Amino acid sequence: MSTNPLSPAAILQQMADALPTHPQGENTSDLSSSHEALALFAHACMASLGFRLLGFDEEKLDEARCHELAPRLPPNWNASFNTYAFVYAHQQSALRFVIRTDRMGGKAEIRGLGINDERIARVEVTIKDFVSNAALPVRITVSADGEDRSTLPQTLQNVFISQNRIEDLANLIKINIVQKLLPSLQKEGYEESPDDRAARDDADEAGRRPPRQPVMPDPQPQPAQPYPFNDPLNPPPRNPVPAGDFPPPGFEDPYDLNRPVRSPLQPGRSPFGNIGADDLNPPGLGPHDPLRPGMGTGGGLPRPGGNRGMHPTFDDPLFGGLGGNEGEFDPQVPPGARYDPLGPGGLPRLGGRRPGGGGNGAFGGGFGGFGGGDII
């Protein structure tokens, strides 16, 4: 039966083989910190699956030296502080892969990237859940005959909390890093977990799915709508009701909160019929002076709706009259005259009005003046 390349024994042995040769006469440690242990563990997993080390910088590869020292690492593998990067290649892929381990406080993030693939795989671990700082630092035993690495796998096992934690960490790297970078990896003793197969199926489906077409704007212009748009089927909302369980009754609405919105006034119109507007003009100079028609710059024939002095007539807009719309003047009936219809169906009307008009004429009315309803 083939051995699982990601078993704890295989990974610990790969870690022991990867530690650089200890220089003669030096008392420095070979593995000094917990995040160095995690970075070495990630490298051991990749090397056990057949990944070949090319260097530590994707822009400055050192493949020849790495191949010469394999399975040992070059002495400068941990030259960076709290950040460790490895560049790999694999015979089953044309891509190059970057594995980076970064320490962030009490956690470490292991990230993997396939160059030119631009998809980053990552896994985040809490360092104290896997590494025991009491077993650090690690120093290779050196005797007069040279290095003694026979006990180094056991020493490295003591660096981790337990053997189960080693298995858990290897599975995290396998599922979140290896399977995302190189799906369907073929390695003796290596088996994909159900999560791996699901991830591979998702990657295959994403590769077969056609790219999404961008949403194009409608080339046809939208129909013009007046602003504000008055939709007869969508009346404007009424004023909001004050907060409470029920709206106030109609006779207790001093601020007209429940009253429908009034229609806007016409330009230049007043709700009081422009009473007193003509009193602003000097006598004989107003545009419609009933006493001196045609004299000076003012004067002219009286208008329907009467003058706009202090005494409005009944056809003033205040009483529902025409309100001075000069287009309603009927020149067939002189101002102040009464017109009786010759046939049935008509209504009597006064001068200055079209059929159907009501009230007194421009020169008559209940407020005095010359010319009344009894003038024929």
PDB file of C-alpha atoms in Angstrom, residues 58-59 77 88 255 314:
ATOM      1  CA  GLU A  58       9.204  35.250  -8.844  1.00  0.00           C
ATOM      2  CA  GLU A  59      11.263  37.962 -10.530  1.00  0.00           C
ATOM      3  CA  TRP A  77      15.212  30.874   2.738  1.00  0.00           C
ATOM      4  CA  TYR A  88       7.483  26.288  -7.548  1.00  0.00           C
ATOM      5  CA  TYR A 255     -52.869  73.411   9.073  1.00  0.00           C
ATOM      6  CA  PHE A 314     -70.069  90.424 -10.373  1.00  0.00           C
TER       7      PHE A 314
END
